[in-house]
Short mmCIF file of C-alpha atoms and ligand atoms in Angstrom, two decimals:
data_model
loop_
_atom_site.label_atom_id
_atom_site.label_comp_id
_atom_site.label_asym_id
_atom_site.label_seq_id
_atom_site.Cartn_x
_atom_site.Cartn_y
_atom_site.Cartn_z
CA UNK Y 1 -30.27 -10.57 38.74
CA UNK Y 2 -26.55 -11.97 38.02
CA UNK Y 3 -23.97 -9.19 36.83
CA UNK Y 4 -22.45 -10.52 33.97
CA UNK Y 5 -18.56 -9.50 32.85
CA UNK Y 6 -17.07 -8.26 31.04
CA UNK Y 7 -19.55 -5.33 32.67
CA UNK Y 8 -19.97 -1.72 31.43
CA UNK Y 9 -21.10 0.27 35.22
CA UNK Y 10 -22.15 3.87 34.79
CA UNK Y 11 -22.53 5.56 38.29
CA UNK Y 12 -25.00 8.28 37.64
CA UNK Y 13 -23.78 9.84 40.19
CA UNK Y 14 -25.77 13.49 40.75
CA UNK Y 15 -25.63 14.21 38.00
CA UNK Y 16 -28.27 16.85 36.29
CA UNK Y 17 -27.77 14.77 33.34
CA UNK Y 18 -29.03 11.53 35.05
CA UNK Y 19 -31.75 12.97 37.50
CA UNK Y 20 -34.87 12.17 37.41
CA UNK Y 21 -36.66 11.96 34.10
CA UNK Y 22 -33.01 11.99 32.89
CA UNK Y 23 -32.33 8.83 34.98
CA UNK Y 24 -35.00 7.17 33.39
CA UNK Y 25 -34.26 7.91 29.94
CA UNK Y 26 -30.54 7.64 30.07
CA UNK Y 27 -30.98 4.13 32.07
CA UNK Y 28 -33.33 2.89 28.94
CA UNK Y 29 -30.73 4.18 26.55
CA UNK Y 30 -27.95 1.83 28.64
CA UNK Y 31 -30.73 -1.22 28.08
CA UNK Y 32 -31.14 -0.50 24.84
CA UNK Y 33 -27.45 -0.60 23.74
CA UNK Y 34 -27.49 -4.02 26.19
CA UNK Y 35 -29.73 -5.56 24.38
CA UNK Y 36 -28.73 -4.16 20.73
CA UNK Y 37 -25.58 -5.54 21.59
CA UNK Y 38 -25.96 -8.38 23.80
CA UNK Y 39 -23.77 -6.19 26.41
CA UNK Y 40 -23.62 -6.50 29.95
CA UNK Y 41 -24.53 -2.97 31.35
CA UNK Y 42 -25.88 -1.78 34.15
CA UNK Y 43 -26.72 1.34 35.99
CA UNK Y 44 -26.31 3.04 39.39
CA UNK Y 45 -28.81 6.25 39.80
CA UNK Y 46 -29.33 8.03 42.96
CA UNK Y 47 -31.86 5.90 45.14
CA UNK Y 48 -34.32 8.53 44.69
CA UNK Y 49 -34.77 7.22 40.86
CA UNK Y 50 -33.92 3.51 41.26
CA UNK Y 51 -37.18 2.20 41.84
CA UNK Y 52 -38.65 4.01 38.92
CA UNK Y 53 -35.72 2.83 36.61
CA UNK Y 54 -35.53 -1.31 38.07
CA UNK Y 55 -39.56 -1.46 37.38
CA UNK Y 56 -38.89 -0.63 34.18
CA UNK Y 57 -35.62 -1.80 32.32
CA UNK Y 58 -34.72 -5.49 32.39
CA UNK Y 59 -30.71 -4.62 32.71
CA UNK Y 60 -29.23 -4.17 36.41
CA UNK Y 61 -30.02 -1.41 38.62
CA UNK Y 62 -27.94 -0.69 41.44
CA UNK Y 63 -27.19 1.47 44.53
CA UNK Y 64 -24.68 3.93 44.75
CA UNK Y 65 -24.55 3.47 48.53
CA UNK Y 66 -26.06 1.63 51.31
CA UNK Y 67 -26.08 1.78 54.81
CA UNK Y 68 -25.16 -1.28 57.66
CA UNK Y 69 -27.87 0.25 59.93
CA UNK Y 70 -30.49 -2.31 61.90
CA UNK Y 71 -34.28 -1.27 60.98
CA UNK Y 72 -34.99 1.12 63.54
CA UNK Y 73 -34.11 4.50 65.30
CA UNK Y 74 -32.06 5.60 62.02
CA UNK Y 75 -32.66 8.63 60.31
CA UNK Y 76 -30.86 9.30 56.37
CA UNK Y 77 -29.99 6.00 56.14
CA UNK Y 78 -30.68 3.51 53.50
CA UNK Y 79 -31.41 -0.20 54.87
CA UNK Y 80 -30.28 -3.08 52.18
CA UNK Y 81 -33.08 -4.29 52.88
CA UNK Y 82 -35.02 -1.67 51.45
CA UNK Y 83 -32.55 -1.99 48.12
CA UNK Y 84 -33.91 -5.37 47.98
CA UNK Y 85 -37.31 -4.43 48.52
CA UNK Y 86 -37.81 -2.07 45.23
CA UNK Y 87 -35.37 -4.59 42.78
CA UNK Y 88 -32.12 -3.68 42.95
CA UNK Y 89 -29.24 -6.09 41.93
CA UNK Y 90 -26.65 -4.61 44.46
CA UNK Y 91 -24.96 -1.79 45.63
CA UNK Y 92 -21.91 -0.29 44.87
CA UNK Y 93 -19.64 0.57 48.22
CA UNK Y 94 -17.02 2.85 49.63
CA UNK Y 95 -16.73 4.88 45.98
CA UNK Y 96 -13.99 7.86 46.41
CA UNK Y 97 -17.40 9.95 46.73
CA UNK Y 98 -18.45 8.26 50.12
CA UNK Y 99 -15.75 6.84 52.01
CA UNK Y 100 -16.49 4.07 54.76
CA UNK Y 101 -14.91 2.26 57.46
CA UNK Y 102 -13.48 -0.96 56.53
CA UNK Y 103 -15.42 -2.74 59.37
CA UNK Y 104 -18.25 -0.96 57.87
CA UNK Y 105 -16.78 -2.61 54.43
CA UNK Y 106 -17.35 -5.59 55.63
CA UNK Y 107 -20.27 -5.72 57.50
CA UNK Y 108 -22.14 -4.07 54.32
CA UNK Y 109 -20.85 -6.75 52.14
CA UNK Y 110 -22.06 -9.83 54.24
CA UNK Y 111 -25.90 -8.03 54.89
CA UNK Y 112 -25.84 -7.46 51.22
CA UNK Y 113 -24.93 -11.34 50.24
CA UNK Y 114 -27.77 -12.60 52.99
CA UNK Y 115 -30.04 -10.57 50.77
CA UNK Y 116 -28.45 -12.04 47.17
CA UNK Y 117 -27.76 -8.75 46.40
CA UNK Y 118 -23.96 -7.68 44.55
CA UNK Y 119 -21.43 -6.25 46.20
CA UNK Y 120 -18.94 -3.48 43.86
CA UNK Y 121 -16.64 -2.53 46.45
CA UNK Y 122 -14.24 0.80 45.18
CA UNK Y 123 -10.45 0.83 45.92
CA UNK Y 124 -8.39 4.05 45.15
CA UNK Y 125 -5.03 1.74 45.19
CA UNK Y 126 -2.84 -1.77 44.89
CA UNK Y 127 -3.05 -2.00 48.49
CA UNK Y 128 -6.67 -1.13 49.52
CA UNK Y 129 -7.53 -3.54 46.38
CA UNK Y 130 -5.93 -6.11 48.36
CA UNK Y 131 -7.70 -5.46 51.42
CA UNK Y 132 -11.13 -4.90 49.46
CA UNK Y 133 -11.03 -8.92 47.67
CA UNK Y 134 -10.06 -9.69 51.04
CA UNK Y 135 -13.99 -9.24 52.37
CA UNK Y 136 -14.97 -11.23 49.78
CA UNK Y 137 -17.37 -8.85 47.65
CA UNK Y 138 -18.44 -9.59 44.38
CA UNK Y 139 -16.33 -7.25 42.47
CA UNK Y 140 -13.43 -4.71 43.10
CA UNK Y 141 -13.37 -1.61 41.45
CA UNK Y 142 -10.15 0.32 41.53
CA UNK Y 143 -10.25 3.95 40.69
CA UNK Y 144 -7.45 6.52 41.38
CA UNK Y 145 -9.84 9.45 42.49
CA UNK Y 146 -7.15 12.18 40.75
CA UNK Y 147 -8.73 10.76 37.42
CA UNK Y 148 -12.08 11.29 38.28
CA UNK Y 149 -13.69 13.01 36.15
CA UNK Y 150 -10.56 14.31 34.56
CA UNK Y 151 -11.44 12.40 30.83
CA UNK Y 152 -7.10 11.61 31.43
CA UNK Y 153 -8.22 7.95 31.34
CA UNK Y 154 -7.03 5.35 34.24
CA UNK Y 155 -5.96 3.06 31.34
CA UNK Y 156 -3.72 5.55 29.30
CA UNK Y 157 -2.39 7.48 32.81
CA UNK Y 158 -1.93 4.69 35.46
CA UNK Y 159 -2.25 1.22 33.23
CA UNK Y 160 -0.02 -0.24 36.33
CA UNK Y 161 -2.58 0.35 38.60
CA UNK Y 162 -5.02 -1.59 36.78
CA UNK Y 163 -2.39 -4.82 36.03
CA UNK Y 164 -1.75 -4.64 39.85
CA UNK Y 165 -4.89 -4.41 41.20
CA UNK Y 166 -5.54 -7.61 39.08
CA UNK Y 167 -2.79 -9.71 40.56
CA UNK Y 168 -2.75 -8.54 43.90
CA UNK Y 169 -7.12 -9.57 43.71
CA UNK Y 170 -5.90 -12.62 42.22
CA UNK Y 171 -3.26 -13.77 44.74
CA UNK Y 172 -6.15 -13.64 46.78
CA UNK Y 173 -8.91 -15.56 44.73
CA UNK Y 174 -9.26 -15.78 41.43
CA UNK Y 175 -13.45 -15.44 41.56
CA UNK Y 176 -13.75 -11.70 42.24
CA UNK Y 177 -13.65 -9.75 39.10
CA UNK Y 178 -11.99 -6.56 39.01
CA UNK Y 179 -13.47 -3.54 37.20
CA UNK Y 180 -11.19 -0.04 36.76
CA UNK Y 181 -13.01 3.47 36.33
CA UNK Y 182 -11.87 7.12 36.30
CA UNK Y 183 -11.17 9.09 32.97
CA UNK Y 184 -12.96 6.63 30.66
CA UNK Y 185 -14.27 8.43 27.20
CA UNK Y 186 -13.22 6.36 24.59
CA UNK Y 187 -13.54 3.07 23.30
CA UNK Y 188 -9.95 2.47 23.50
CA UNK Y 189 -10.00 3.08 26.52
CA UNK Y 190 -12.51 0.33 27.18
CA UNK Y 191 -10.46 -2.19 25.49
CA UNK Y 192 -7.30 -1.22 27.19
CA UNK Y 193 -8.84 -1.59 30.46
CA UNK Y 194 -9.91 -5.36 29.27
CA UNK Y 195 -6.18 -5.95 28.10
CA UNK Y 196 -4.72 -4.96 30.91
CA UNK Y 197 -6.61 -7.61 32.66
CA UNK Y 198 -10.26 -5.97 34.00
CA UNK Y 199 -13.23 -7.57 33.89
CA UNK Y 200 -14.98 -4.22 32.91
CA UNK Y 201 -14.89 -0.34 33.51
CA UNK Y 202 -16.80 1.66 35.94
CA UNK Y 203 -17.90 5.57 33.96
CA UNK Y 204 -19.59 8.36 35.07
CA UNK Y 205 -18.82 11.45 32.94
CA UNK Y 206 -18.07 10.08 29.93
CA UNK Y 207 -21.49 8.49 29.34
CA UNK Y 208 -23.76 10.79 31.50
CA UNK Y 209 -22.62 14.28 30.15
CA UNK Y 210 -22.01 13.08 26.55
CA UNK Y 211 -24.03 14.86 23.83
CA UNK Y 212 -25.07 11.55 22.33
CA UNK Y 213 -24.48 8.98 25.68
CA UNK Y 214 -26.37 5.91 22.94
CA UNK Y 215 -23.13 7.03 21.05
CA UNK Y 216 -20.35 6.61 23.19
CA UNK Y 217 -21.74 3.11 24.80
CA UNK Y 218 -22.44 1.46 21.49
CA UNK Y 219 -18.72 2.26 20.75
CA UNK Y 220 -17.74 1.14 24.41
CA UNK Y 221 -19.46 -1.65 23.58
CA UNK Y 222 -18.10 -2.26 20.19
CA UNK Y 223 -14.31 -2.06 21.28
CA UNK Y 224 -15.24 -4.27 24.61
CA UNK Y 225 -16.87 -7.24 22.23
CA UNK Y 226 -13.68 -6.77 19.85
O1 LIG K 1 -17.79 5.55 39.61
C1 LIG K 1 -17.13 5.88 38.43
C2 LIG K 1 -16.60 7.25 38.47
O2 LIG K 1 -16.02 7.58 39.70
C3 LIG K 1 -15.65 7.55 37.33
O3 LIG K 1 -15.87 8.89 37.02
O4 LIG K 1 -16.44 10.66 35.44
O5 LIG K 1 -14.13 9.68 35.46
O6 LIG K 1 -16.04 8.34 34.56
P1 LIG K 1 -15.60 9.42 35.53
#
């Protein structure tokens, strides 16, 4: 399934909020806005929930994490392959939350191409942004982990960051899209984020522990499409 931009991401994370039954219904409130809308949105729940969520909404499910084991003698490990298998579109990689090698980086993001599946590699900087479009993944995401979860959002606090990471992915190639996340709760802060040059935001709080999440996309939505 192709992940359109400009993109709306919400990383479920662990959420309470976005566990289980929760998953489900908050990932076919995110279709529902998509489709009200015409929106690009997708989703990443734990992998526990994905299956149940991809066999059922028609927008993008992806992983929050996978693993560059071989099939074999691994134990806790999540193959791509096994992504594939149950309909994911992708996986996101290397998020502040779960760090990984950058030879791990990269070996992730080639096994995950082989199996047409997206790559959303995180970056907490200009310079790891750099290195990240250098693998050649389908999208960079930068997000300055001190905002996380702070509602202070990237685009208000650190609206350098998200110009920089732009140019410095574009001195590289100009097809990776580059998607900024931490602190996002508003709409504004949506269309900032665009402004400043990103292809779309990456959210986690601001949509999964909002009283009324339908809410806060439509207007994430709204000030996106304006
Ligand atoms: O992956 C996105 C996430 O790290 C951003 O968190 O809660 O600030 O939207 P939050």
């Amino acid at each position: 399934m192709k992940i359109k931009t400009p993109l709306i991401l919400i990383n479920f994370k662990t959420y309470s909020q976005a566990t289980g039954r929760n998953a489900l219904n908050l990932a076919k409130i995110c279709e529902a806005v998509a489709k009200q809308h015409g929106a690009s949105i997708a989703v990443a729940p734990q992998l526990a929930d994905a299956q149940r969520i991809a066999e059922v909404v028609e927008i993008p499910v992806l992983a929050q994490h996978i693993d560059n084991v071989q099939p074999g003698s691994h134990t806790g490990f999540v193959l791509p392959e096994a992504v594939k298998e149950i309909g994911l579109a992708g996986s996101l990689l290397n998020h502040s939350e779960h760090r990984i090698r950058l030879d791990v980086i990269e070996d992730s993001i080639q096994r995950l191409k082989k199996l047409e599946l997206a790559s959303i590699v995180c970056s907490n900087n200009i310079p790891t942004t750099s290195a990240m479009a250098s693998l050649g993944p389908d999208f960079v995401a930068i997000e300055p982990p001190e905002l996380i979860g702070s509602g202070i959002s990237v685009s208000d606090a650190q609206p350098e960051i998200i110009e920089g990471a732009v140019k410095a992915v574009q001195r590289i190639t100009k097809k990776i899209p580059v998607l900024c996340g931490a602190g996002i709760t508003k709409g504004a802060d949506v269309k900032k984020s665009i402004q400043l040059g990103a292809k779309g935001v990456l959210v986690a709080s601001g949509v999964v522990k909002a009283e009324k999440p339908e809410k806060v996309l439509t207007e994430f939505v709204k000030y996106m499409q304006a």
